Amino acid sequence: MKPRIFIDGEHGTTGLQIRARMAERTDVELLSIPEAERRNAAMREDRLNEADIAILCLPDDASREAVAFLAGNASTRIIDTSTAHRVDPAWAYGFAEMDGAQRARIAGARLVANPGCYPTGAIALLRPLRQGGLVAADHPVTVNAVSGYSGGGKQMIAQMEDATREDHIVAPHFLYGLDLAHKHLPEMRTFGLLDREPIFAPSVGRFAQGMIVQVPLHLRDGVTPEQLETALADHYAGQDIVTVVPGAEAQALKRIDPTELAGQDTMKLFVFGSKDGRRANLVALLDNLGKGASGAAVQNMDLMLRG
Ligand SMILES: NC(=O)C1=CN([C@@H]2O[C@H](COP(=O)(O)OP(=O)(O)OC[C@H]3O[C@@H](n4cnc5c(N)ncnc54)[C@H](OP(=O)(O)O)[C@@H]3O)[C@@H](O)[C@H]2O)C=CC1
Ligand SMILES: CC(=O)N[C@@H](CCC(=O)OP(=O)(O)O)C(=O)O
């Protein structure tokens, strides 16, 4: 029998993109609920319990509810794309390239928490540098980012695209998270191996998909931008989802387009260094709905299916 997959929230932004990635697959059976019944709790509970893998593409509270529907069911494995369980030690953090052992951890896990889109970039940049001792645990890290508006789900897509709405957003680019309490801070701190939460300044641009995450750094004495690039390149060697753009190629760039990887499930990392070698800007380029959400969920599902 083929493994049965149920995407709870299949008609939302992340869920639809997972479905699109699964459209041609004949190795799995997709369980489904008609769109009009998407909030029917009894139908969701049935599908969740029938599934071999349930992928939750829901707001945090609805994700917690779905997990509660599965209480006592040890056979349905869960991939949660929400923020609800990301720093819960009972859940494997679904960033396969994060560590040598993470792929196997995900493959063997019953509970997998997909990373947030912004943390995927920030952790990718910071963790290998923390592990290599090139950035201190107490470094006052800041993270600046711009996301495509699909990052805000159906609600923000409508606000950006439908000029007839009362809450239509006209801005070409706006800052948010101004209370410095963004929901991604705990996972950035935990998996970025930092002593404290970074200062995180997210923003949204008038494009649907794509993302840039930047970590600007003053370097410690004796640490050079080239060392940072080497540490990242060594860490991500041997796989083709996260790539480090070689220094000469990066330094020749005049600009970076946040939409460059829209529609793709890969991520590019860059290290830009100042001439005096004392400062660096670390940059991650990804699709918020690719490696930042749906692409990563399908990658994790495949790891779990292969065991
Ligand atoms: N968009 C992105 O780039 C990313 C999103 N994520 C995460 O993915 C999850 C889903 O986000 P996204 O797809 O953007 O959101 P959307 O709002 O686009 O989709 C959410 C879906 O869940 C449904 N839903 C909401 N509440 C319930 C409920 N109580 N019971 C059943 N279904 C419900 C919604 O239905 P209805 O239409 O009725 O509201 C909708 O179909 C979130 O946790 C988000 O944090 C993660 C990384 C990136
Ligand atoms: C542009 C925008 O609003 N982005 C969302 C992040 C994407 C998302 O929904 O959160 P996860 O990545 O944690 O699942 C936000 O800042 O809340």
Short mmCIF file of C-alpha atoms and ligand atoms in Angstrom, two decimals:
data_model
loop_
_atom_site.label_atom_id
_atom_site.label_comp_id
_atom_site.label_asym_id
_atom_site.label_seq_id
_atom_site.Cartn_x
_atom_site.Cartn_y
_atom_site.Cartn_z
CA MET A 1 0.00 0.00 0.00
CA LYS A 2 1.23 3.50 -0.82
CA PRO A 3 1.93 5.83 2.11
CA ARG A 4 -1.09 8.05 2.75
CA ILE A 5 -0.40 11.77 3.09
CA PHE A 6 -2.91 14.27 4.44
CA ILE A 7 -2.22 18.01 4.21
CA ASP A 8 -4.35 19.70 6.89
CA GLY A 9 -4.76 23.22 5.50
CA GLU A 10 -4.34 21.95 1.92
CA HIS A 11 -6.30 24.91 0.52
CA GLY A 12 -4.08 27.57 2.11
CA THR A 13 -0.92 29.15 0.71
CA THR A 14 1.62 26.61 2.02
CA GLY A 15 -0.73 23.66 1.57
CA LEU A 16 -1.49 24.49 -2.08
CA GLN A 17 2.22 24.72 -2.85
CA ILE A 18 2.83 21.32 -1.27
CA ARG A 19 -0.02 19.88 -3.32
CA ALA A 20 1.49 21.38 -6.48
CA ARG A 21 4.82 19.71 -5.66
CA MET A 22 3.01 16.37 -5.17
CA ALA A 23 0.81 16.62 -8.28
CA GLU A 24 2.88 14.24 -10.40
CA ARG A 25 3.75 11.79 -7.64
CA THR A 26 2.54 8.25 -7.98
CA ASP A 27 4.42 6.85 -4.98
CA VAL A 28 2.06 8.33 -2.37
CA GLU A 29 -1.71 8.54 -1.90
CA LEU A 30 -3.04 12.01 -1.06
CA LEU A 31 -5.97 12.10 1.35
CA SER A 32 -8.09 15.20 0.95
CA ILE A 33 -11.02 17.25 2.24
CA PRO A 34 -13.14 19.42 -0.09
CA GLU A 35 -12.33 23.10 0.30
CA ALA A 36 -15.78 23.95 1.66
CA GLU A 37 -15.22 21.45 4.51
CA ARG A 38 -11.69 22.59 5.35
CA ARG A 39 -12.67 23.60 8.88
CA ASN A 40 -14.83 20.51 9.51
CA ALA A 41 -13.17 19.16 12.67
CA ALA A 42 -14.64 15.67 12.44
CA MET A 43 -13.46 15.20 8.83
CA ARG A 44 -10.00 16.54 9.69
CA GLU A 45 -9.75 14.22 12.69
CA ASP A 46 -10.66 11.21 10.49
CA ARG A 47 -8.14 12.09 7.76
CA LEU A 48 -5.41 12.86 10.28
CA ASN A 49 -5.86 9.45 11.89
CA GLU A 50 -5.94 7.64 8.53
CA ALA A 51 -2.72 9.23 7.32
CA ASP A 52 0.78 7.80 7.54
CA ILE A 53 2.12 11.35 7.42
CA ALA A 54 0.04 14.43 8.24
CA ILE A 55 1.45 17.76 7.05
CA LEU A 56 -0.05 20.61 9.06
CA CYS A 57 -0.31 23.88 7.10
CA LEU A 58 -2.38 25.73 9.64
CA PRO A 59 -2.15 28.64 12.06
CA ASP A 60 -0.50 27.69 15.38
CA ASP A 61 -3.73 27.08 17.34
CA ALA A 62 -5.20 24.88 14.64
CA SER A 63 -1.92 22.94 14.51
CA ARG A 64 -2.10 22.29 18.23
CA GLU A 65 -5.69 21.14 17.76
CA ALA A 66 -4.60 18.75 14.98
CA VAL A 67 -1.90 17.29 17.23
CA ALA A 68 -4.53 16.83 19.95
CA PHE A 69 -6.73 14.96 17.42
CA LEU A 70 -3.84 12.52 17.09
CA ALA A 71 -3.36 11.93 20.82
CA GLY A 72 -2.88 8.21 21.39
CA ASN A 73 -2.21 7.55 17.69
CA ALA A 74 1.37 6.37 17.39
CA SER A 75 1.18 5.52 13.68
CA THR A 76 0.52 8.93 12.07
CA ARG A 77 3.74 10.90 11.75
CA ILE A 78 3.46 14.69 11.68
CA ILE A 79 5.22 17.51 9.85
CA ASP A 80 4.05 20.82 11.32
CA THR A 81 4.79 23.92 9.23
CA SER A 82 3.54 26.27 11.96
CA THR A 83 5.51 27.92 14.76
CA ALA A 84 3.78 25.86 17.46
CA HIS A 85 6.40 23.14 18.08
CA ARG A 86 9.70 24.41 16.68
CA VAL A 87 11.65 24.66 19.93
CA ASP A 88 9.90 21.73 21.61
CA PRO A 89 12.61 19.10 22.25
CA ALA A 90 10.10 16.32 21.51
CA TRP A 91 10.05 17.50 17.89
CA ALA A 92 12.88 17.17 15.36
CA TYR A 93 13.70 20.54 13.78
CA GLY A 94 13.14 20.05 10.05
CA PHE A 95 16.23 21.74 8.67
CA ALA A 96 18.10 18.81 7.12
CA GLU A 97 21.31 20.70 6.27
CA MET A 98 21.65 22.25 9.72
CA ASP A 99 23.94 19.52 11.10
CA GLY A 100 25.55 16.30 9.97
CA ALA A 101 23.06 14.30 12.03
CA GLN A 102 19.88 16.25 11.27
CA ARG A 103 18.92 14.39 8.12
CA ALA A 104 18.88 11.07 10.01
CA ARG A 105 17.07 12.69 12.95
CA ILE A 106 14.28 13.85 10.62
CA ALA A 107 14.18 10.53 8.78
CA GLY A 108 13.59 8.64 12.03
CA ALA A 109 11.28 11.12 13.74
CA ARG A 110 7.55 10.82 14.34
CA LEU A 111 7.23 14.56 14.99
CA VAL A 112 8.96 17.07 12.71
CA ALA A 113 8.66 20.87 13.06
CA ASN A 114 9.40 22.66 9.79
CA PRO A 115 11.56 25.75 10.34
CA GLY A 116 10.24 29.27 9.85
CA CYS A 117 11.15 30.93 6.56
CA TYR A 118 13.30 33.69 8.07
CA PRO A 119 15.04 31.34 10.55
CA THR A 120 15.94 29.01 7.66
CA GLY A 121 18.15 31.82 6.30
CA ALA A 122 19.42 33.12 9.63
CA ILE A 123 20.27 29.71 11.10
CA ALA A 124 21.89 28.59 7.84
CA LEU A 125 24.24 31.57 8.09
CA LEU A 126 24.92 31.59 11.81
CA ARG A 127 25.04 28.01 13.02
CA PRO A 128 28.19 26.84 11.18
CA LEU A 129 29.98 30.03 12.28
CA ARG A 130 28.94 29.47 15.88
CA GLN A 131 30.05 25.84 15.71
CA GLY A 132 33.39 26.91 14.22
CA GLY A 133 33.96 29.51 16.96
CA LEU A 134 33.98 32.38 14.42
CA VAL A 135 31.00 34.11 16.02
CA ALA A 136 30.65 34.20 19.80
CA ALA A 137 27.49 32.93 21.53
CA ASP A 138 26.99 36.37 23.11
CA HIS A 139 27.51 38.31 19.87
CA PRO A 140 24.82 41.03 19.57
CA VAL A 141 23.34 39.52 16.41
CA THR A 142 20.93 41.46 14.21
CA VAL A 143 18.88 39.96 11.40
CA ASN A 144 17.32 42.11 8.67
CA ALA A 145 15.03 40.63 6.08
CA VAL A 146 12.57 41.19 3.28
CA SER A 147 9.92 38.64 2.33
CA GLY A 148 7.49 38.28 -0.51
CA TYR A 149 3.93 38.98 0.64
CA SER A 150 2.81 35.33 0.32
CA GLY A 151 4.69 34.93 3.63
CA GLY A 152 1.65 36.46 5.29
CA GLY A 153 -0.66 33.74 3.89
CA LYS A 154 -4.09 34.19 2.26
CA GLN A 155 -4.89 37.27 4.33
CA MET A 156 -1.82 39.27 3.31
CA ILE A 157 -2.00 38.11 -0.31
CA ALA A 158 -5.53 39.50 -0.47
CA GLN A 159 -4.52 42.74 1.27
CA MET A 160 -1.70 43.30 -1.22
CA GLU A 161 -3.58 42.24 -4.37
CA ASP A 162 -7.18 43.39 -3.84
CA ALA A 163 -7.42 47.17 -4.04
CA THR A 164 -11.14 47.09 -3.18
CA ARG A 165 -10.51 45.83 0.37
CA GLU A 166 -10.79 48.24 3.26
CA ASP A 167 -7.51 46.92 4.64
CA HIS A 168 -5.72 47.06 1.26
CA ILE A 169 -1.99 47.69 1.63
CA VAL A 170 -0.69 50.22 -0.90
CA ALA A 171 2.94 50.35 0.27
CA PRO A 172 5.58 48.96 -2.13
CA HIS A 173 7.63 47.87 0.89
CA PHE A 174 6.90 48.03 4.61
CA LEU A 175 8.51 47.19 7.93
CA TYR A 176 6.67 45.20 10.60
CA GLY A 177 7.54 43.29 13.76
CA LEU A 178 8.26 46.69 15.27
CA ASP A 179 7.74 45.38 18.82
CA LEU A 180 10.91 43.24 18.43
CA ALA A 181 8.90 40.20 19.50
CA HIS A 182 8.57 38.27 16.25
CA LYS A 183 7.46 34.64 16.61
CA HIS A 184 10.66 33.40 14.93
CA LEU A 185 13.03 34.67 17.64
CA PRO A 186 13.05 31.53 19.83
CA GLU A 187 14.10 29.21 16.99
CA MET A 188 16.71 31.69 15.71
CA ARG A 189 18.24 31.75 19.17
CA THR A 190 17.98 28.00 19.87
CA PHE A 191 19.24 26.65 16.54
CA GLY A 192 21.51 29.63 15.84
CA LEU A 193 23.27 28.62 19.10
CA LEU A 194 23.00 32.15 20.52
CA ASP A 195 22.87 33.20 24.16
CA ARG A 196 20.11 35.69 23.48
CA GLU A 197 17.50 36.48 20.88
CA PRO A 198 18.73 38.55 17.92
CA ILE A 199 17.29 41.93 17.02
CA PHE A 200 15.12 40.98 14.07
CA ALA A 201 13.88 43.57 11.55
CA PRO A 202 11.57 41.90 9.00
CA SER A 203 9.86 43.62 6.09
CA VAL A 204 7.59 42.78 3.18
CA GLY A 205 7.95 43.85 -0.45
CA ARG A 206 5.41 44.03 -3.27
CA PHE A 207 6.36 40.69 -4.82
CA ALA A 208 4.64 37.39 -4.13
CA GLN A 209 7.51 35.01 -3.42
CA GLY A 210 11.16 35.32 -2.50
CA MET A 211 13.22 36.37 0.49
CA ILE A 212 16.50 37.91 1.57
CA VAL A 213 17.81 37.41 5.12
CA GLN A 214 20.86 39.46 6.14
CA VAL A 215 23.13 39.13 9.18
CA PRO A 216 25.60 42.06 9.23
CA LEU A 217 28.60 41.41 11.50
CA HIS A 218 31.52 43.27 13.01
CA LEU A 219 34.20 40.58 13.06
CA ARG A 220 36.30 39.60 16.06
CA ASP A 221 40.05 40.31 15.83
CA GLY A 222 41.70 37.61 13.78
CA VAL A 223 38.51 36.55 12.01
CA THR A 224 38.24 37.37 8.29
CA PRO A 225 35.34 37.29 5.80
CA GLU A 226 37.27 34.58 3.90
CA GLN A 227 37.22 32.36 7.00
CA LEU A 228 33.47 32.80 7.27
CA GLU A 229 33.00 31.82 3.64
CA THR A 230 35.24 28.77 4.02
CA ALA A 231 33.40 27.63 7.14
CA LEU A 232 30.05 27.92 5.36
CA ALA A 233 31.33 26.24 2.18
CA ASP A 234 32.77 23.34 4.23
CA HIS A 235 29.56 22.95 6.18
CA TYR A 236 27.33 22.80 3.10
CA ALA A 237 29.64 20.69 0.91
CA GLY A 238 28.21 17.46 -0.47
CA GLN A 239 24.58 18.48 -1.04
CA ASP A 240 22.90 20.73 -3.59
CA ILE A 241 20.04 22.40 -1.73
CA VAL A 242 22.08 24.98 0.20
CA THR A 243 24.98 26.44 -1.79
CA VAL A 244 27.58 29.01 -0.85
CA VAL A 245 28.35 31.46 -3.65
CA PRO A 246 32.16 31.63 -4.06
CA GLY A 247 33.77 34.85 -2.78
CA ALA A 248 34.96 36.24 -6.12
CA GLU A 249 31.54 35.69 -7.68
CA ALA A 250 29.79 37.29 -4.70
CA GLN A 251 32.11 40.31 -4.58
CA ALA A 252 31.44 40.98 -8.28
CA LEU A 253 27.70 41.35 -7.68
CA LYS A 254 26.16 44.82 -7.74
CA ARG A 255 22.76 43.83 -6.32
CA ILE A 256 20.71 40.87 -5.14
CA ASP A 257 17.13 40.33 -6.27
CA PRO A 258 14.94 38.77 -3.54
CA THR A 259 12.80 37.04 -6.20
CA GLU A 260 15.74 35.25 -7.86
CA LEU A 261 14.90 31.85 -6.36
CA ALA A 262 11.09 32.22 -6.45
CA GLY A 263 9.59 28.85 -7.35
CA GLN A 264 12.74 26.95 -6.36
CA ASP A 265 13.48 24.86 -3.28
CA THR A 266 17.15 25.77 -2.97
CA MET A 267 18.93 28.47 -0.93
CA LYS A 268 22.03 30.52 -1.76
CA LEU A 269 24.36 31.95 0.88
CA PHE A 270 26.77 34.86 0.36
CA VAL A 271 29.51 36.44 2.45
CA PHE A 272 30.27 40.05 1.55
CA GLY A 273 33.40 41.45 3.21
CA SER A 274 34.63 45.03 3.64
CA LYS A 275 38.01 45.92 2.12
CA ASP A 276 39.63 46.16 5.56
CA GLY A 277 38.32 42.68 6.40
CA ARG A 278 36.76 43.85 9.66
CA ARG A 279 33.11 43.69 8.65
CA ALA A 280 30.95 41.22 6.79
CA ASN A 281 27.39 40.99 5.59
CA LEU A 282 26.03 37.44 5.50
CA VAL A 283 23.14 37.01 3.10
CA ALA A 284 20.70 34.14 2.51
CA LEU A 285 18.51 34.10 -0.60
CA LEU A 286 15.53 31.73 -0.75
CA ASP A 287 11.86 31.41 -1.61
CA ASN A 288 9.74 31.83 1.54
CA LEU A 289 7.44 29.16 0.09
CA GLY A 290 10.26 26.95 -1.26
CA LYS A 291 13.08 26.09 1.13
CA GLY A 292 11.24 28.43 3.55
CA ALA A 293 8.09 26.30 3.77
CA SER A 294 6.54 23.94 1.20
CA GLY A 295 9.77 22.76 -0.45
CA ALA A 296 11.26 21.96 2.96
CA ALA A 297 8.08 20.13 4.00
CA VAL A 298 8.24 17.88 0.93
CA GLN A 299 11.98 17.34 1.49
CA ASN A 300 11.24 16.27 5.09
CA MET A 301 8.37 14.03 3.98
CA ASP A 302 10.72 12.28 1.56
CA LEU A 303 13.34 11.80 4.27
CA MET A 304 10.68 10.33 6.58
CA LEU A 305 9.31 8.02 3.86
CA ARG A 306 12.77 6.67 3.08
CA GLY A 307 13.36 6.15 6.81
N1 LIG B 1 3.29 31.53 3.83
C1 LIG B 1 4.57 31.26 4.10
O1 LIG B 1 5.50 31.74 3.41
C2 LIG B 1 4.92 30.38 5.23
C3 LIG B 1 3.96 29.85 6.07
N2 LIG B 1 4.34 29.00 7.08
C4 LIG B 1 3.37 28.47 8.03
O2 LIG B 1 2.41 27.67 7.40
C5 LIG B 1 1.19 27.71 8.12
C6 LIG B 1 0.10 28.05 7.14
O3 LIG B 1 0.37 29.35 6.63
P1 LIG B 1 -0.19 29.84 5.24
O4 LIG B 1 -0.36 28.70 4.32
O5 LIG B 1 0.66 30.97 4.83
O6 LIG B 1 -1.62 30.39 5.73
P2 LIG B 1 -2.98 30.54 4.90
O7 LIG B 1 -3.83 31.46 5.72
O8 LIG B 1 -2.72 30.88 3.50
O9 LIG B 1 -3.60 29.08 4.95
C7 LIG B 1 -4.01 28.48 6.15
C8 LIG B 1 -5.08 27.46 5.84
O10 LIG B 1 -5.50 26.87 7.09
C9 LIG B 1 -6.92 26.96 7.17
N3 LIG B 1 -7.33 27.05 8.56
C10 LIG B 1 -7.21 28.10 9.40
N4 LIG B 1 -7.71 27.79 10.62
C11 LIG B 1 -8.17 26.53 10.53
C12 LIG B 1 -8.80 25.65 11.44
N5 LIG B 1 -9.06 26.01 12.70
N6 LIG B 1 -9.13 24.41 11.02
C13 LIG B 1 -8.86 24.02 9.76
N7 LIG B 1 -8.27 24.81 8.83
C14 LIG B 1 -7.93 26.05 9.22
C15 LIG B 1 -7.26 28.21 6.41
O11 LIG B 1 -8.61 28.22 6.07
P3 LIG B 1 -9.43 29.60 5.90
O12 LIG B 1 -9.23 29.99 4.49
O13 LIG B 1 -10.82 29.25 6.26
O14 LIG B 1 -8.82 30.60 6.85
C16 LIG B 1 -6.33 28.09 5.22
O15 LIG B 1 -6.85 27.23 4.24
C17 LIG B 1 1.34 28.79 9.21
O16 LIG B 1 1.54 28.19 10.45
C18 LIG B 1 2.56 29.55 8.74
O17 LIG B 1 3.24 30.08 9.86
C19 LIG B 1 5.64 28.64 7.21
C20 LIG B 1 6.62 29.16 6.45
C21 LIG B 1 6.34 30.13 5.42
C1 LIG B 2 5.53 38.19 5.52
C2 LIG B 2 5.04 37.53 6.77
O1 LIG B 2 4.08 37.96 7.40
N1 LIG B 2 5.71 36.49 7.15
C3 LIG B 2 5.38 35.73 8.32
C4 LIG B 2 6.35 34.61 8.41
C5 LIG B 2 5.91 33.44 7.60
C6 LIG B 2 5.05 32.56 8.43
O2 LIG B 2 3.88 32.43 8.23
O3 LIG B 2 5.61 32.05 9.49
P1 LIG B 2 6.46 30.75 9.60
O4 LIG B 2 7.59 30.87 8.67
O5 LIG B 2 6.85 30.77 11.01
O6 LIG B 2 5.60 29.60 9.45
C7 LIG B 2 5.49 36.51 9.60
O7 LIG B 2 6.36 37.35 9.71
O8 LIG B 2 4.72 36.17 10.53
#
